[in-house]
Coordinates of C-alpha atoms in Angstrom, one line a residue:
M28 CA 12.1 6.4 -33.3
D29 CA 8.8 4.9 -31.8
E30 CA 7.1 6.3 -29.2
G31 CA 9.1 4.0 -27.0
R32 CA 12.5 3.9 -27.7
R33 CA 12.6 7.9 -27.1
R34 CA 11.2 7.6 -23.4
D35 CA 14.1 5.5 -22.9
L36 CA 16.2 8.5 -24.5
E37 CA 15.1 10.5 -22.7
H38 CA 14.9 8.9 -18.7
G39 CA 16.7 6.4 -19.2
T40 CA 16.6 5.0 -15.0
V41 CA 14.5 6.4 -12.7
P42 CA 16.1 8.7 -11.0
R43 CA 16.7 10.2 -13.8
L44 CA 12.5 10.5 -14.7
V45 CA 12.4 11.6 -10.5
R46 CA 15.2 14.6 -11.9
T47 CA 13.1 15.3 -14.7
A48 CA 9.2 15.2 -13.3
A49 CA 10.3 18.2 -10.8
V50 CA 11.9 20.2 -12.8
R51 CA 9.2 20.0 -15.7
Y52 CA 5.8 20.1 -13.1
G53 CA 7.9 21.3 -10.0
D54 CA 5.0 22.7 -7.4
R55 CA 2.5 20.8 -9.0
A56 CA 1.0 18.4 -7.0
A57 CA 3.0 14.5 -7.3
I58 CA 1.0 12.7 -4.4
V59 CA -1.8 13.4 -2.3
D60 CA -1.8 11.1 0.8
G61 CA -5.0 12.0 2.9
G62 CA -3.9 16.2 4.0
E63 CA -0.1 15.4 2.9
V64 CA 0.5 17.7 -0.2
V65 CA 3.9 16.3 -2.0
S66 CA 4.9 18.4 -4.7
F67 CA 7.4 16.8 -7.5
A68 CA 9.8 18.8 -5.9
R69 CA 9.1 17.8 -3.2
L70 CA 9.5 14.4 -4.3
A71 CA 12.6 15.5 -5.9
H72 CA 13.5 16.7 -2.5
E73 CA 12.9 13.6 -0.2
V74 CA 14.2 11.4 -2.5
A75 CA 17.3 12.2 -2.0
C76 CA 16.9 12.2 1.4
A77 CA 16.3 8.6 2.2
T78 CA 19.0 7.8 -0.8
R79 CA 21.4 9.3 1.6
A80 CA 20.3 7.8 4.8
L81 CA 20.8 4.1 2.9
M82 CA 23.4 5.4 1.4
A83 CA 24.1 5.5 5.3
A84 CA 22.7 2.2 6.3
G85 CA 25.6 0.3 4.2
V86 CA 22.9 0.3 0.5
E87 CA 25.1 -1.2 -2.6
R88 CA 24.6 -0.5 -6.0
G89 CA 22.6 -4.2 -7.3
D90 CA 21.6 -5.0 -3.2
R91 CA 17.7 -5.3 -2.3
V92 CA 15.7 -3.8 -0.2
G93 CA 12.0 -4.5 0.8
I94 CA 8.8 -2.9 1.7
W95 CA 6.3 -4.3 3.6
A96 CA 3.0 -1.5 3.5
P97 CA 1.0 0.0 2.8
N98 CA 0.5 2.1 -0.3
G99 CA 0.7 5.9 1.1
W100 CA 3.0 8.7 0.2
R101 CA 6.2 7.6 2.2
W102 CA 5.4 3.6 0.5
I103 CA 6.4 5.8 -3.0
V104 CA 9.4 7.8 -1.3
A105 CA 11.3 4.3 0.1
A106 CA 11.0 2.9 -3.1
L107 CA 12.3 6.2 -5.2
A108 CA 15.7 6.3 -2.7
T109 CA 15.9 2.5 -3.1
H110 CA 16.3 2.9 -7.5
A111 CA 17.9 6.4 -6.3
A112 CA 21.0 4.5 -4.4
G113 CA 21.2 1.9 -6.9
A114 CA 19.4 -1.1 -5.6
A115 CA 15.9 -2.9 -6.3
V116 CA 12.5 -2.7 -4.6
V117 CA 11.2 -6.2 -3.1
P118 CA 7.7 -5.3 -2.4
V119 CA 5.6 -6.8 0.2
N120 CA 2.6 -8.2 0.2
T121 CA 0.7 -6.6 3.3
R122 CA -2.0 -9.3 3.2
Y123 CA 1.3 -11.8 4.1
K124 CA 2.3 -13.7 8.0
G125 CA 5.2 -13.4 9.2
E126 CA 6.3 -16.6 8.3
E127 CA 5.2 -16.1 3.8
A128 CA 7.0 -12.1 5.0
A129 CA 10.1 -13.7 6.2
Y130 CA 10.6 -16.2 3.4
V131 CA 10.6 -13.4 0.1
L132 CA 13.2 -11.1 2.1
G133 CA 15.7 -14.2 3.2
R134 CA 15.4 -15.0 -0.4
S135 CA 16.3 -12.1 -1.3
G136 CA 18.5 -11.0 0.5
A137 CA 17.6 -7.5 1.0
R138 CA 19.5 -5.3 3.8
V139 CA 16.7 -3.7 5.2
L140 CA 13.5 -3.1 5.7
F141 CA 11.0 0.0 5.2
T142 CA 6.9 -1.2 7.4
V143 CA 4.5 -0.2 9.2
S144 CA 3.5 -0.7 13.0
G145 CA -0.3 -0.5 13.9
F146 CA -1.7 -0.5 10.3
L147 CA -5.3 -2.9 10.9
G148 CA -3.5 -4.0 15.1
T149 CA -1.2 -5.2 12.3
D150 CA 2.9 -5.0 13.8
Y151 CA 4.4 -5.8 11.3
V152 CA 7.7 -6.1 13.0
A153 CA 6.3 -8.0 16.1
L154 CA 5.0 -10.6 13.0
L155 CA 8.6 -10.9 11.4
R156 CA 9.4 -12.0 14.8
E157 CA 7.6 -14.3 15.7
A158 CA 7.6 -16.0 12.5
G159 CA 11.2 -17.3 14.3
E160 CA 13.2 -17.1 10.5
A161 CA 16.5 -16.4 10.7
L162 CA 17.2 -13.3 8.0
P163 CA 20.9 -12.2 7.8
A164 CA 20.7 -9.7 5.2
L165 CA 18.5 -7.7 7.3
E166 CA 21.0 -5.1 8.9
T167 CA 17.9 -2.8 9.5
V168 CA 14.0 -1.8 9.5
V169 CA 12.4 1.4 9.1
V170 CA 8.9 1.9 10.4
M171 CA 8.1 4.3 8.0
A172 CA 4.2 5.1 10.5
G173 CA 2.5 4.2 13.3
A174 CA -1.0 3.6 11.7
G175 CA -1.0 3.6 7.7
A176 CA 1.9 5.1 5.8
G177 CA 1.4 8.1 5.8
A178 CA 1.9 9.9 9.0
G179 CA 4.7 9.6 12.1
A180 CA 6.7 7.3 13.4
G181 CA 4.9 4.8 16.0
A182 CA 5.5 2.5 18.4
G183 CA 8.1 -0.1 18.0
A184 CA 10.1 1.9 16.2
G185 CA 12.5 2.1 18.7
A186 CA 16.3 1.1 18.2
G187 CA 17.4 -2.6 19.0
A188 CA 14.5 -3.6 19.1
G189 CA 14.7 -7.4 17.9
A190 CA 13.5 -7.5 13.9
G191 CA 14.1 -11.6 13.0
A192 CA 18.2 -11.3 13.2
G193 CA 18.4 -8.9 15.6
G194 CA 18.3 -6.5 12.6
R195 CA 17.8 -2.7 14.4
V196 CA 14.6 -1.3 14.3
V197 CA 14.4 2.3 13.9
S198 CA 12.3 5.6 12.6
W199 CA 11.7 6.8 9.6
D200 CA 13.3 10.9 11.4
A201 CA 16.0 9.1 12.2
F202 CA 16.8 6.6 10.0
V203 CA 16.5 9.5 8.0
T204 CA 19.1 12.0 10.1
A205 CA 21.4 9.0 10.0
G206 CA 21.5 9.9 6.7
E207 CA 23.0 13.1 6.9
R208 CA 26.4 12.0 7.1
V209 CA 26.0 11.1 2.8
S210 CA 26.4 14.0 1.3
R211 CA 24.0 15.3 -1.1
A212 CA 26.9 14.9 -4.0
D213 CA 27.6 12.2 -2.8
A214 CA 23.8 11.2 -3.2
D215 CA 23.5 12.2 -6.5
E216 CA 26.1 10.6 -8.1
R217 CA 25.5 7.1 -7.2
A218 CA 21.3 7.7 -8.2
L219 CA 23.2 9.3 -12.4
A220 CA 25.8 6.2 -12.2
V221 CA 22.0 3.3 -12.0
E222 CA 21.9 2.4 -15.7
A223 CA 19.1 1.2 -17.3
D224 CA 19.6 -1.8 -17.9
D225 CA 19.8 -2.4 -13.6
V226 CA 17.6 -3.5 -11.5
C227 CA 14.9 -2.2 -10.3
D228 CA 13.1 -4.5 -8.6
V229 CA 12.4 -7.6 -7.5
M230 CA 8.4 -9.3 -8.2
F231 CA 8.0 -11.9 -5.8
T232 CA 5.2 -14.2 -7.7
S233 CA 4.4 -18.2 -6.8
G234 CA 4.7 -20.6 -9.1
T235 CA 3.2 -24.4 -9.8
T236 CA 6.4 -25.2 -7.0
G237 CA 3.9 -23.1 -4.3
K238 CA 7.1 -21.1 -3.2
P239 CA 7.5 -17.3 -4.5
K240 CA 10.0 -16.8 -6.8
G241 CA 11.0 -13.2 -7.8
A242 CA 11.7 -12.0 -11.1
L243 CA 14.2 -9.5 -12.3
C244 CA 13.0 -5.9 -14.4
T245 CA 14.7 -3.2 -15.0
H246 CA 14.6 0.8 -15.4
A247 CA 14.6 0.3 -19.0
Q248 CA 11.6 -1.6 -19.0
T249 CA 9.8 -0.5 -16.3
L250 CA 10.3 3.1 -18.3
R251 CA 9.0 2.0 -21.5
A252 CA 6.3 -0.6 -20.5
F253 CA 4.9 1.9 -18.3
G254 CA 5.3 5.4 -20.1
D255 CA 3.8 3.4 -23.2
W256 CA 0.9 2.1 -20.8
A257 CA 0.0 5.7 -20.1
D258 CA -0.1 6.8 -23.3
I259 CA -2.3 3.9 -24.6
V260 CA -4.6 4.6 -22.1
G261 CA -5.0 8.4 -22.4
L262 CA -3.3 9.0 -18.9
R263 CA -2.5 12.3 -19.2
A264 CA -0.8 15.6 -16.8
G265 CA -2.9 16.9 -14.0
D266 CA -5.4 13.6 -14.1
R267 CA -6.3 12.5 -9.8
Y268 CA -4.4 8.9 -9.6
L269 CA -7.0 7.3 -6.9
V270 CA -4.3 4.4 -6.4
A271 CA -6.6 2.1 -4.2
L272 CA -4.7 -1.2 -5.4
P273 CA -1.8 -1.4 -3.4
F274 CA 1.2 -0.3 -4.1
F275 CA 3.2 -4.6 -3.7
H276 CA 1.2 -5.7 -7.1
S277 CA 2.6 -4.0 -10.3
F278 CA -0.9 -2.5 -10.8
G279 CA -0.5 0.2 -8.3
Y280 CA 3.5 0.5 -8.5
K281 CA 3.6 0.7 -12.1
A282 CA 0.5 1.7 -13.4
G283 CA -0.1 3.7 -10.6
W284 CA 1.9 6.4 -8.3
L285 CA 5.3 5.7 -11.4
A286 CA 2.5 5.9 -14.1
C287 CA 1.5 9.4 -12.6
L288 CA 5.5 10.1 -12.2
L289 CA 5.6 9.2 -16.5
A290 CA 2.1 11.4 -17.0
G291 CA 2.5 14.4 -15.2
A292 CA 0.0 12.8 -13.3
T293 CA -1.3 13.3 -9.6
S294 CA -1.5 10.0 -7.8
Y295 CA -4.1 9.8 -4.6
P296 CA -3.2 6.8 -2.8
L297 CA -5.9 4.9 -0.2
A298 CA -4.3 2.6 2.1
V299 CA -6.7 0.4 2.5
F300 CA -9.9 -0.8 -0.1
D301 CA -13.5 0.7 1.3
V302 CA -16.3 1.1 -1.2
D303 CA -17.4 4.5 1.2
A304 CA -13.7 5.6 1.4
V305 CA -13.8 6.3 -2.8
L306 CA -16.9 7.8 -3.3
A307 CA -16.1 10.1 -0.3
R308 CA -12.5 10.6 -2.3
V309 CA -13.9 10.3 -5.4
E310 CA -16.0 13.2 -4.9
A311 CA -13.6 15.0 -3.2
D312 CA -11.2 14.7 -4.6
A313 CA -13.0 15.5 -8.4
I314 CA -10.9 12.2 -9.0
T315 CA -10.3 11.5 -12.8
V316 CA -8.3 7.8 -12.8
L317 CA -9.3 5.2 -10.8
P318 CA -8.3 2.2 -12.2
G319 CA -8.5 -1.5 -10.9
P320 CA -10.3 -5.5 -11.0
P321 CA -13.6 -6.0 -11.8
S322 CA -14.0 -6.9 -7.9
L323 CA -13.5 -2.9 -7.3
Y324 CA -16.5 -2.0 -9.8
Q325 CA -18.7 -5.0 -8.8
S326 CA -18.0 -3.8 -5.2
I327 CA -19.2 0.6 -6.5
L328 CA -22.0 -0.8 -8.0
A329 CA -22.9 -2.8 -5.6
K330 CA -23.1 0.3 -2.4
P331 CA -26.6 1.1 -2.4
A332 CA -26.6 5.7 -2.5
P333 CA -28.1 6.6 0.0
G334 CA -31.6 7.4 -0.4
D335 CA -31.1 5.8 -3.5
A336 CA -31.2 1.6 -3.2
A337 CA -31.3 1.6 -6.6
R338 CA -29.2 4.1 -8.5
R339 CA -26.1 6.8 -8.0
P340 CA -26.0 9.3 -9.3
A341 CA -23.1 9.9 -11.7
S342 CA -19.7 10.8 -11.0
R343 CA -19.2 14.4 -12.2
S344 CA -14.7 13.8 -12.6
L345 CA -14.7 10.5 -13.6
R346 CA -13.1 9.5 -16.8
L347 CA -10.9 7.0 -17.0
A348 CA -10.7 3.4 -15.6
V349 CA -9.0 0.6 -16.3
T350 CA -9.5 -3.4 -15.9
G351 CA -8.4 -6.8 -16.3
A352 CA -6.4 -9.4 -13.9
A353 CA -10.3 -11.4 -14.7
V354 CA -13.3 -12.2 -16.6
I355 CA -15.3 -9.3 -16.6
P356 CA -19.1 -10.0 -16.1
P357 CA -21.8 -9.0 -19.2
D358 CA -22.8 -6.3 -18.3
L359 CA -20.5 -4.4 -16.0
V360 CA -18.4 -2.4 -18.4
P361 CA -22.0 -1.1 -19.4
R362 CA -23.3 -0.6 -15.8
M363 CA -19.4 1.4 -15.2
R364 CA -20.9 4.5 -17.9
A365 CA -23.9 4.8 -16.5
E366 CA -23.6 4.5 -12.6
L367 CA -20.3 5.6 -11.9
G368 CA -20.0 8.6 -15.0
F369 CA -17.1 7.2 -16.8
R370 CA -16.5 8.4 -20.3
T371 CA -13.9 5.4 -21.1
V372 CA -12.8 2.4 -20.0
L373 CA -10.4 -0.5 -20.9
T374 CA -9.5 -3.6 -20.9
G375 CA -5.7 -5.1 -19.9
Y376 CA -3.9 -8.7 -19.7
G377 CA -0.5 -9.0 -18.2
L378 CA 2.7 -10.8 -15.6
T379 CA 5.0 -10.3 -13.3
E380 CA 6.8 -11.9 -15.5
A381 CA 5.9 -9.7 -17.7
T382 CA 6.5 -6.6 -16.4
G383 CA 2.9 -6.6 -15.5
V384 CA 1.8 -5.9 -19.3
S385 CA 1.4 -7.3 -23.3
T386 CA -1.9 -6.7 -24.0
L387 CA -4.4 -3.4 -23.9
C388 CA -7.5 -1.7 -25.6
R389 CA -8.0 1.9 -27.2
D390 CA -9.2 3.9 -26.1
G391 CA -11.9 4.1 -29.9
D392 CA -11.9 -0.1 -29.2
D393 CA -16.6 -0.6 -29.2
E394 CA -17.9 -2.1 -25.6
E395 CA -18.3 -5.6 -27.4
T396 CA -14.8 -5.9 -27.7
V397 CA -13.7 -4.1 -24.7
R398 CA -15.8 -6.8 -22.8
T399 CA -14.8 -10.0 -24.7
T400 CA -11.0 -9.3 -25.2
S401 CA -8.6 -7.7 -23.2
G402 CA -6.9 -6.5 -26.1
R403 CA -4.1 -6.5 -28.8
A404 CA -0.3 -6.6 -27.5
I405 CA 2.0 -3.2 -26.5
P406 CA 4.4 -1.6 -29.1
G407 CA 8.0 -3.9 -28.8
V408 CA 6.1 -6.6 -27.5
D409 CA 4.7 -9.7 -29.2
V410 CA 1.3 -12.0 -28.2
R411 CA 0.6 -15.4 -29.6
V412 CA -1.6 -18.0 -29.2
V413 CA 0.7 -20.9 -29.8
D414 CA -0.5 -25.5 -30.2
A415 CA 0.9 -27.5 -28.9
A416 CA 4.1 -28.4 -30.4
G417 CA 4.6 -23.6 -30.2
D418 CA 3.5 -22.9 -34.1
E419 CA 1.1 -20.5 -34.1
A420 CA -2.7 -21.4 -33.8
P421 CA -5.2 -20.7 -36.3
R422 CA -7.2 -17.2 -35.1
G423 CA -9.9 -18.5 -33.5
T424 CA -8.8 -21.7 -32.4
P425 CA -6.9 -21.9 -28.3
G426 CA -4.0 -22.3 -27.6
E427 CA -0.9 -21.2 -24.8
V428 CA -0.2 -18.0 -24.9
V429 CA 2.9 -16.5 -24.9
V430 CA 4.9 -13.4 -24.8
S431 CA 8.3 -12.5 -26.4
G432 CA 9.9 -9.0 -26.2
Y433 CA 11.9 -6.7 -24.5
T434 CA 9.7 -6.9 -21.3
L435 CA 10.2 -10.2 -20.4
T436 CA 11.9 -11.5 -16.7
K437 CA 15.2 -11.3 -17.1
G438 CA 15.3 -14.0 -14.6
F439 CA 14.1 -15.7 -11.4
F440 CA 16.2 -14.2 -8.5
D441 CA 19.3 -17.0 -8.5
D442 CA 17.3 -19.3 -9.6
P443 CA 18.2 -20.3 -12.9
A444 CA 15.8 -23.8 -12.5
A445 CA 12.6 -22.1 -12.8
T446 CA 14.5 -18.9 -15.3
A447 CA 14.5 -21.7 -17.4
E448 CA 11.2 -23.7 -16.9
A449 CA 9.3 -20.9 -17.5
F450 CA 10.0 -19.8 -21.0
D451 CA 10.5 -21.9 -24.4
A452 CA 12.4 -23.1 -26.9
R453 CA 12.2 -20.1 -28.4
G454 CA 13.4 -17.8 -25.2
R455 CA 9.4 -17.3 -25.5
L456 CA 7.6 -16.1 -22.0
R457 CA 4.4 -19.5 -21.3
T458 CA 1.7 -18.0 -19.7
G459 CA -0.1 -20.7 -18.8
D460 CA -3.3 -19.7 -20.2
V461 CA -5.1 -20.8 -22.9
G462 CA -6.2 -18.1 -24.8
V463 CA -8.1 -17.1 -28.9
M464 CA -6.8 -14.5 -31.2
D465 CA -9.1 -13.1 -33.0
A466 CA -8.5 -11.3 -36.4
R467 CA -7.6 -8.5 -35.9
G468 CA -5.2 -9.6 -33.2
Y469 CA -7.3 -9.4 -30.1
L470 CA -6.3 -11.8 -27.2
R471 CA -9.7 -13.3 -25.5
I472 CA -7.7 -15.2 -22.1
T473 CA -10.2 -18.9 -21.9
D474 CA -8.8 -20.5 -19.4
R475 CA -6.6 -20.9 -17.4
M476 CA -4.0 -24.6 -18.7
K477 CA -1.5 -23.9 -14.8
D478 CA -4.5 -23.5 -12.0
M479 CA -3.5 -20.5 -10.4
F480 CA -7.3 -18.9 -9.7
I481 CA -7.8 -15.2 -9.2
V482 CA -9.1 -13.4 -6.2
G483 CA -10.8 -10.1 -6.5
G484 CA -7.4 -9.6 -8.7
F485 CA -5.0 -11.3 -7.0
N486 CA -3.5 -14.6 -7.9
A487 CA -3.8 -18.3 -5.4
Y488 CA -1.8 -20.6 -6.2
P489 CA -3.6 -24.1 -4.8
A490 CA 0.1 -25.4 -4.6
E491 CA 0.7 -22.6 -2.1
I492 CA -1.8 -23.4 -0.2
E493 CA -1.8 -26.9 -0.2
A494 CA 2.0 -27.1 1.5
V495 CA 0.1 -25.0 4.4
L496 CA -3.6 -27.8 4.9
L497 CA -0.9 -30.1 4.8
R498 CA 0.0 -28.8 7.5
H499 CA -2.8 -29.6 9.1
A500 CA -2.2 -33.1 11.9
A501 CA -5.4 -33.3 10.8
I502 CA -4.8 -33.6 6.9
A503 CA -3.8 -36.5 5.3
Q504 CA -4.4 -35.0 1.8
A505 CA -5.7 -31.9 0.7
A506 CA -6.0 -30.8 -3.4
V507 CA -7.7 -26.6 -4.0
V508 CA -9.1 -25.3 -6.8
G509 CA -10.9 -21.7 -8.1
A510 CA -14.4 -21.6 -8.1
P511 CA -17.1 -18.6 -9.6
D512 CA -18.3 -16.4 -7.0
E513 CA -20.2 -12.6 -7.6
R514 CA -18.4 -10.6 -6.1
L515 CA -14.4 -12.1 -6.1
G516 CA -14.9 -13.1 -9.4
E517 CA -13.1 -16.5 -7.6
V518 CA -12.5 -17.9 -4.2
G519 CA -11.1 -21.2 -3.7
V520 CA -12.3 -24.5 -2.5
A521 CA -11.1 -27.1 -0.7
F522 CA -11.2 -30.5 -1.1
V523 CA -9.4 -32.9 1.6
V524 CA -8.9 -36.2 3.5
P525 CA -8.4 -37.1 7.3
R526 CA -6.0 -38.7 7.5
A527 CA -7.2 -42.1 9.4
G528 CA -9.3 -41.8 13.1
R529 CA -9.5 -38.3 12.9
T530 CA -12.2 -35.3 10.7
V531 CA -12.5 -32.3 10.2
D532 CA -14.4 -29.1 10.2
G533 CA -14.4 -27.4 7.8
E534 CA -15.5 -24.3 9.7
G535 CA -12.6 -24.3 12.1
L536 CA -9.8 -25.8 9.1
V537 CA -10.8 -22.3 7.8
A538 CA -10.0 -20.8 11.0
W539 CA -6.9 -22.3 11.2
C540 CA -6.2 -21.2 7.6
R541 CA -7.0 -17.7 8.3
E542 CA -3.9 -17.2 11.2
R543 CA -1.5 -19.0 8.8
M544 CA -1.4 -17.5 4.9
A545 CA -3.3 -13.9 3.6
N546 CA -6.6 -13.5 3.2
F547 CA -7.2 -14.1 -0.5
K548 CA -5.1 -17.4 -0.1
V549 CA -8.2 -18.8 2.6
P550 CA -10.3 -21.3 1.0
R551 CA -13.9 -20.3 1.0
R552 CA -15.3 -23.2 1.6
V553 CA -13.7 -26.7 2.4
V554 CA -15.3 -30.3 1.5
V555 CA -14.2 -33.1 2.6
V556 CA -13.9 -36.1 0.8
D557 CA -12.7 -40.2 1.1
A558 CA -10.6 -40.1 -1.6
M559 CA -10.0 -37.6 -4.9
P560 CA -10.1 -38.4 -8.0
S561 CA -7.7 -39.6 -9.8
N562 CA -6.2 -41.5 -13.2
A563 CA -3.6 -44.4 -13.3
T564 CA -0.6 -42.4 -12.5
G565 CA -1.9 -40.6 -9.6
K566 CA -2.0 -37.6 -10.3
V567 CA -5.3 -35.6 -8.6
L568 CA -8.1 -35.0 -11.3
K569 CA -8.4 -31.4 -10.5
V570 CA -11.0 -31.2 -13.3
E571 CA -13.4 -33.6 -11.0
L572 CA -12.8 -31.2 -8.9
R573 CA -13.1 -28.3 -10.5
E574 CA -16.5 -29.6 -11.7
R575 CA -18.0 -29.8 -8.6
A576 CA -17.2 -27.0 -6.8
R577 CA -18.7 -25.0 -9.1
R578 CA -21.5 -27.8 -8.4
T579 CA -22.3 -26.4 -5.9
T580 CA -21.5 -22.7 -5.7

């Protein structure tokens, strides 16, 4: 019996994993969030209390529950309680503006939303109200904290305040107290009724249509994929894992705190990435594991050590780094080893539509392999590079990357057309990425067939950004492409054609965008042109725009 199948039988579902971990690891720390230390046993208790609260709020098996909040221990409890109630978690990007978040919540039909107020000066409840979107399914908004997901309930948590569609807004404490009318036995029965093939989350990802779509993933897929992820990268009981990647992303959620739960490691949530905060936590908490996109390590390496502008002493505790999601600069891996102290650096490749992980390097792979490839397929997953006819391309020849196996999404939520479009005639996921497979089966991503680009580890989709730009009164046409950036990997460059008789101020347009979209989507530069380059059918030639953006970077 293979390890993945063994894990399916051992845990079956996330709620059963929580129970297993509580028994296996007991009073060991599961989460350390500032001054809050939550043991594995306490985590199971907190989850049970929150599960009762969700049931009291009317959440049924198969419902959806949104979480729009920064990393924190209550985010984890809210997610695990949602799983135990038989519902699916809908993570919402904390960088979203009210309109963007309202779309995801409305599209998914989320009945409950866990959020915060006052985080980095942002009141998420107020943003929803201001969006003015109708959210008829949203009945309850739970404010987990005033300044972050680990603190006490903050301002704006009074019951009765409207939340977009008039849902009641309550504090975390009031919400949990209301759950006391549901018995622990009923909550346990609900949790044990959850099945391995039930949907555990709806992860929204954008596409060429410019509108996010929700990929469905089951408990069995998640446990097997990230149990294997933990095994392959070498995450182990007792590790201290600083989760700097946001929980709304598969990397911070599934390869983050959930992998810790599977391995018996301790997760240290970081609400906001800040180089000084990261270095302080690494030193103070003797952090052993710090995954992230290349830009995370580049930012750390760019920060001079106090009193030493050239180098800082390598960490005495850092052991493991796992990176990916962007092209890795040639000197990054050796610098991570020499200057940050990592003993093991691995790379990987994954997509939301394939549970978040498809390939990984292995411990023992040489540095050249780690630096230039994304590893080879994880067990039970088939990754191939194919030609235009869908046949496997010769090794060393570029083609489109396709993925098949147990990790593939069950479809996009309430969107059969998008589901059909995502797969080829043989049932394989079309990634839209161009890659090259070497003789050993190691994959190197070389380009993107789609226009998507990656800003500091976050996917940015031109169609979505262009749709916003075209709402500007002075813009007649817009095209967005990615351009290389030393720190973030890529950033957006917007080419715009003004309306007749109008002018476009580039800096003003960037500021206008910042008010309407998440920061990573905002174009860093605006180029005003008289006309877009196009082919005979009128299609904009983005290849030419990319080349121009690169030349002027």
